[in-house]
JSON list of C-alpha atoms in Angstrom, two decimals:
[
{"chain": "B", "resi": 1, "resn": "MET", "atom": "CA", "xyz": [9.19, 9.42, 5.89]},
{"chain": "B", "resi": 2, "resn": "ALA", "atom": "CA", "xyz": [11.14, 10.78, 3.27]},
{"chain": "B", "resi": 3, "resn": "LEU", "atom": "CA", "xyz": [11.68, 9.44, 0.05]},
{"chain": "B", "resi": 4, "resn": "ASP", "atom": "CA", "xyz": [15.07, 9.66, -1.52]},
{"chain": "B", "resi": 5, "resn": "SER", "atom": "CA", "xyz": [15.05, 10.55, -5.43]},
{"chain": "B", "resi": 6, "resn": "GLN", "atom": "CA", "xyz": [18.85, 9.28, -5.90]},
{"chain": "B", "resi": 7, "resn": "PRO", "atom": "CA", "xyz": [19.24, 6.15, -7.68]},
{"chain": "B", "resi": 8, "resn": "THR", "atom": "CA", "xyz": [20.27, 2.74, -5.68]},
{"chain": "B", "resi": 9, "resn": "SER", "atom": "CA", "xyz": [23.27, 1.07, -6.48]},
{"chain": "B", "resi": 10, "resn": "PRO", "atom": "CA", "xyz": [22.64, -2.49, -6.87]},
{"chain": "B", "resi": 11, "resn": "SER", "atom": "CA", "xyz": [24.68, -3.52, -4.20]},
{"chain": "B", "resi": 12, "resn": "GLY", "atom": "CA", "xyz": [22.10, -1.35, -2.08]},
{"chain": "B", "resi": 13, "resn": "SER", "atom": "CA", "xyz": [24.98, 0.83, -0.91]},
{"chain": "B", "resi": 14, "resn": "GLY", "atom": "CA", "xyz": [23.83, 3.64, -2.48]},
{"chain": "B", "resi": 15, "resn": "PRO", "atom": "CA", "xyz": [21.62, 6.74, -0.81]},
{"chain": "B", "resi": 16, "resn": "SER", "atom": "CA", "xyz": [18.12, 4.73, -1.27]},
{"chain": "B", "resi": 17, "resn": "GLY", "atom": "CA", "xyz": [19.62, 1.25, -1.44]},
{"chain": "B", "resi": 18, "resn": "SER", "atom": "CA", "xyz": [21.07, 1.80, 2.32]},
{"chain": "B", "resi": 19, "resn": "GLY", "atom": "CA", "xyz": [18.73, 5.04, 3.61]},
{"chain": "B", "resi": 20, "resn": "VAL", "atom": "CA", "xyz": [19.79, 6.56, 6.81]},
{"chain": "B", "resi": 21, "resn": "GLY", "atom": "CA", "xyz": [20.74, 4.68, 9.28]},
{"chain": "B", "resi": 22, "resn": "GLY", "atom": "CA", "xyz": [21.10, 1.32, 7.09]},
{"chain": "B", "resi": 23, "resn": "VAL", "atom": "CA", "xyz": [17.35, 0.80, 6.11]},
{"chain": "B", "resi": 24, "resn": "VAL", "atom": "CA", "xyz": [16.26, -0.22, 2.62]},
{"chain": "B", "resi": 25, "resn": "PHE", "atom": "CA", "xyz": [13.47, 1.73, 1.09]},
{"chain": "B", "resi": 26, "resn": "PHE", "atom": "CA", "xyz": [11.75, 2.19, -2.27]},
{"chain": "B", "resi": 27, "resn": "GLU", "atom": "CA", "xyz": [12.55, 4.84, -4.51]},
{"chain": "B", "resi": 28, "resn": "ARG", "atom": "CA", "xyz": [9.77, 7.49, -5.66]},
{"chain": "B", "resi": 29, "resn": "ARG", "atom": "CA", "xyz": [9.71, 5.68, -8.94]},
{"chain": "B", "resi": 30, "resn": "GLU", "atom": "CA", "xyz": [9.20, 2.38, -7.66]},
{"chain": "B", "resi": 31, "resn": "LEU", "atom": "CA", "xyz": [6.40, 3.67, -4.73]},
{"chain": "B", "resi": 32, "resn": "ASP", "atom": "CA", "xyz": [4.66, 5.71, -7.47]},
{"chain": "B", "resi": 33, "resn": "GLN", "atom": "CA", "xyz": [4.22, 2.14, -9.61]},
{"chain": "B", "resi": 34, "resn": "LEU", "atom": "CA", "xyz": [3.11, 0.41, -6.52]},
{"chain": "B", "resi": 35, "resn": "MET", "atom": "CA", "xyz": [0.68, 2.66, -5.75]},
{"chain": "B", "resi": 36, "resn": "ARG", "atom": "CA", "xyz": [-0.75, 2.86, -9.55]},
{"chain": "B", "resi": 37, "resn": "LEU", "atom": "CA", "xyz": [-0.80, -1.26, -9.26]},
{"chain": "B", "resi": 38, "resn": "TYR", "atom": "CA", "xyz": [-2.53, -0.70, -5.49]},
{"chain": "B", "resi": 39, "resn": "GLY", "atom": "CA", "xyz": [-5.20, 2.34, -7.02]},
{"chain": "B", "resi": 40, "resn": "ARG", "atom": "CA", "xyz": [-6.27, -0.53, -9.88]},
{"chain": "B", "resi": 41, "resn": "MET", "atom": "CA", "xyz": [-6.82, -2.97, -7.62]},
{"chain": "B", "resi": 42, "resn": "VAL", "atom": "CA", "xyz": [-8.62, -1.35, -5.11]},
{"chain": "B", "resi": 43, "resn": "ALA", "atom": "CA", "xyz": [-10.67, 0.08, -7.68]},
{"chain": "B", "resi": 44, "resn": "ALA", "atom": "CA", "xyz": [-11.58, -3.17, -9.15]},
{"chain": "B", "resi": 45, "resn": "GLY", "atom": "CA", "xyz": [-12.52, -4.48, -5.39]},
{"chain": "B", "resi": 46, "resn": "GLU", "atom": "CA", "xyz": [-9.54, -7.18, -4.89]},
{"chain": "B", "resi": 47, "resn": "TRP", "atom": "CA", "xyz": [-7.55, -4.85, -2.18]},
{"chain": "B", "resi": 48, "resn": "ARG", "atom": "CA", "xyz": [-8.34, -2.81, 0.83]},
{"chain": "B", "resi": 49, "resn": "ASP", "atom": "CA", "xyz": [-5.67, -2.12, 2.67]},
{"chain": "B", "resi": 50, "resn": "TYR", "atom": "CA", "xyz": [-1.36, -1.43, 2.37]},
{"chain": "B", "resi": 51, "resn": "GLY", "atom": "CA", "xyz": [1.71, -1.50, 4.48]},
{"chain": "B", "resi": 52, "resn": "ILE", "atom": "CA", "xyz": [4.88, -0.27, 3.59]},
{"chain": "B", "resi": 53, "resn": "ALA", "atom": "CA", "xyz": [8.02, -1.62, 5.83]},
{"chain": "B", "resi": 54, "resn": "GLY", "atom": "CA", "xyz": [11.74, -0.40, 5.67]},
{"chain": "B", "resi": 55, "resn": "LEU", "atom": "CA", "xyz": [14.10, -3.08, 7.06]},
{"chain": "B", "resi": 56, "resn": "SER", "atom": "CA", "xyz": [17.58, -3.46, 7.37]},
{"chain": "B", "resi": 57, "resn": "ASP", "atom": "CA", "xyz": [17.91, -5.91, 4.43]},
{"chain": "B", "resi": 58, "resn": "CYS", "atom": "CA", "xyz": [14.46, -5.06, 2.28]},
{"chain": "B", "resi": 59, "resn": "ALA", "atom": "CA", "xyz": [11.74, -2.53, 1.92]},
{"chain": "B", "resi": 60, "resn": "ILE", "atom": "CA", "xyz": [8.41, -4.51, 1.75]},
{"chain": "B", "resi": 61, "resn": "PHE", "atom": "CA", "xyz": [5.17, -3.45, 0.77]},
{"chain": "B", "resi": 62, "resn": "SER", "atom": "CA", "xyz": [2.36, -5.51, 1.93]},
{"chain": "B", "resi": 63, "resn": "ILE", "atom": "CA", "xyz": [-1.20, -5.92, 0.37]},
{"chain": "B", "resi": 64, "resn": "PHE", "atom": "CA", "xyz": [-4.36, -6.35, 2.64]},
{"chain": "B", "resi": 65, "resn": "ARG", "atom": "CA", "xyz": [-7.70, -7.69, 1.55]},
{"chain": "B", "resi": 66, "resn": "HIS", "atom": "CA", "xyz": [-8.83, -6.63, 5.45]},
{"chain": "B", "resi": 67, "resn": "ALA", "atom": "CA", "xyz": [-6.68, -4.54, 7.71]},
{"chain": "B", "resi": 68, "resn": "ALA", "atom": "CA", "xyz": [-6.75, -6.95, 10.27]},
{"chain": "B", "resi": 69, "resn": "GLU", "atom": "CA", "xyz": [-5.63, -10.24, 8.26]},
{"chain": "B", "resi": 70, "resn": "ALA", "atom": "CA", "xyz": [-2.15, -11.35, 7.25]},
{"chain": "B", "resi": 71, "resn": "PRO", "atom": "CA", "xyz": [-1.31, -9.92, 4.22]},
{"chain": "B", "resi": 72, "resn": "LEU", "atom": "CA", "xyz": [-2.28, -11.42, 0.68]},
{"chain": "B", "resi": 73, "resn": "TYR", "atom": "CA", "xyz": [0.70, -10.22, -0.86]},
{"chain": "B", "resi": 74, "resn": "ARG", "atom": "CA", "xyz": [4.49, -8.73, -0.50]},
{"chain": "B", "resi": 75, "resn": "VAL", "atom": "CA", "xyz": [6.18, -6.92, -2.57]},
{"chain": "B", "resi": 76, "resn": "GLU", "atom": "CA", "xyz": [9.88, -6.92, -1.41]},
{"chain": "B", "resi": 77, "resn": "LYS", "atom": "CA", "xyz": [13.01, -5.25, -2.41]},
{"chain": "B", "resi": 78, "resn": "ARG", "atom": "CA", "xyz": [16.15, -6.83, -1.47]},
{"chain": "B", "resi": 79, "resn": "PRO", "atom": "CA", "xyz": [19.31, -5.32, -3.22]},
{"chain": "B", "resi": 80, "resn": "ALA", "atom": "CA", "xyz": [21.77, -7.54, -1.82]},
{"chain": "B", "resi": 81, "resn": "LEU", "atom": "CA", "xyz": [20.25, -9.88, -4.22]},
{"chain": "B", "resi": 82, "resn": "ALA", "atom": "CA", "xyz": [20.24, -7.47, -7.21]},
{"chain": "B", "resi": 83, "resn": "ARG", "atom": "CA", "xyz": [23.19, -9.28, -9.03]},
{"chain": "B", "resi": 84, "resn": "LYS", "atom": "CA", "xyz": [22.08, -12.65, -8.51]},
{"chain": "B", "resi": 85, "resn": "GLN", "atom": "CA", "xyz": [18.42, -13.58, -8.37]},
{"chain": "B", "resi": 86, "resn": "GLY", "atom": "CA", "xyz": [17.18, -10.24, -8.70]},
{"chain": "B", "resi": 87, "resn": "ALA", "atom": "CA", "xyz": [16.20, -7.41, -6.21]},
{"chain": "B", "resi": 88, "resn": "TRP", "atom": "CA", "xyz": [12.32, -8.08, -6.70]},
{"chain": "B", "resi": 89, "resn": "ALA", "atom": "CA", "xyz": [10.01, -10.50, -5.33]},
{"chain": "B", "resi": 90, "resn": "VAL", "atom": "CA", "xyz": [6.03, -10.97, -5.15]},
{"chain": "B", "resi": 91, "resn": "LEU", "atom": "CA", "xyz": [5.35, -13.60, -2.24]},
{"chain": "B", "resi": 92, "resn": "GLY", "atom": "CA", "xyz": [2.07, -15.22, -1.69]},
{"chain": "B", "resi": 93, "resn": "GLN", "atom": "CA", "xyz": [0.33, -15.46, 1.48]},
{"chain": "B", "resi": 94, "resn": "GLY", "atom": "CA", "xyz": [2.35, -18.59, 2.82]},
{"chain": "B", "resi": 95, "resn": "GLY", "atom": "CA", "xyz": [5.56, -17.19, 1.60]},
{"chain": "B", "resi": 96, "resn": "MET", "atom": "CA", "xyz": [5.97, -18.37, -1.68]},
{"chain": "B", "resi": 97, "resn": "ILE", "atom": "CA", "xyz": [7.55, -16.76, -4.35]},
{"chain": "B", "resi": 98, "resn": "LEU", "atom": "CA", "xyz": [5.34, -15.93, -7.14]},
{"chain": "B", "resi": 99, "resn": "LYS", "atom": "CA", "xyz": [7.42, -13.77, -9.11]},
{"chain": "B", "resi": 100, "resn": "ARG", "atom": "CA", "xyz": [11.38, -12.94, -8.80]},
{"chain": "B", "resi": 101, "resn": "GLY", "atom": "CA", "xyz": [13.28, -10.45, -11.04]},
{"chain": "B", "resi": 102, "resn": "HIS", "atom": "CA", "xyz": [15.57, -7.65, -11.82]},
{"chain": "B", "resi": 103, "resn": "GLU", "atom": "CA", "xyz": [12.77, -4.66, -12.54]},
{"chain": "B", "resi": 104, "resn": "LEU", "atom": "CA", "xyz": [9.79, -4.21, -10.81]},
{"chain": "B", "resi": 105, "resn": "THR", "atom": "CA", "xyz": [7.56, -4.11, -13.86]},
{"chain": "B", "resi": 106, "resn": "GLN", "atom": "CA", "xyz": [8.60, -7.13, -14.70]},
{"chain": "B", "resi": 107, "resn": "VAL", "atom": "CA", "xyz": [7.51, -8.61, -11.11]},
{"chain": "B", "resi": 108, "resn": "LEU", "atom": "CA", "xyz": [4.61, -6.69, -11.40]},
{"chain": "B", "resi": 109, "resn": "ARG", "atom": "CA", "xyz": [3.29, -8.68, -14.29]},
{"chain": "B", "resi": 110, "resn": "VAL", "atom": "CA", "xyz": [2.22, -11.15, -12.03]},
{"chain": "B", "resi": 111, "resn": "PHE", "atom": "CA", "xyz": [-0.71, -9.14, -11.42]},
{"chain": "B", "resi": 112, "resn": "GLU", "atom": "CA", "xyz": [-2.26, -8.64, -14.66]},
{"chain": "B", "resi": 113, "resn": "LYS", "atom": "CA", "xyz": [-5.66, -9.50, -15.58]},
{"chain": "B", "resi": 114, "resn": "GLY", "atom": "CA", "xyz": [-6.46, -12.74, -16.80]},
{"chain": "B", "resi": 115, "resn": "LYS", "atom": "CA", "xyz": [-3.19, -14.44, -15.52]},
{"chain": "B", "resi": 116, "resn": "PHE", "atom": "CA", "xyz": [-3.89, -14.36, -12.05]},
{"chain": "B", "resi": 117, "resn": "SER", "atom": "CA", "xyz": [-7.14, -14.68, -9.73]},
{"chain": "B", "resi": 118, "resn": "VAL", "atom": "CA", "xyz": [-7.90, -14.22, -6.64]},
{"chain": "B", "resi": 119, "resn": "VAL", "atom": "CA", "xyz": [-9.95, -17.05, -4.34]},
{"chain": "B", "resi": 120, "resn": "ASP", "atom": "CA", "xyz": [-11.87, -16.67, -1.40]}
]
C-alpha cells in the first residue's frame, strides 16, 4: 500500500483523491493526523484496533474497541462531497454522522476530551 504525497483536488480527480485504478485513499498528512489521534486514544485505553479501506468513492479509517466487533467509529473521506457538505465525516457505531466538515482537523475535534465520552 503506497501513500501518495500529491495534493487531492476537491473533485477527487487528483492523484491521491482518485488514486490508482480510481481508489480514494488518505494522503500522508491526513494519515499522520489519524494515527496521532489513534495513538493518544490507545494510550488512554479507549481504542484497541483500527482498519483502513480505500474504496472507489471513499477512504475509511475504522476504529475498534476489540478486533472482533463492529467499528466504534469511522472517519470517512468522500472527495465527491468536498464542495457540498465537506469531504470529511465521523460516523458512530450505528452509522449516525457525529461531525462533518471540510477540514480533517475540524472533524477530529469531536474526540476532544470533555466534549465526548465513550459509554460501555
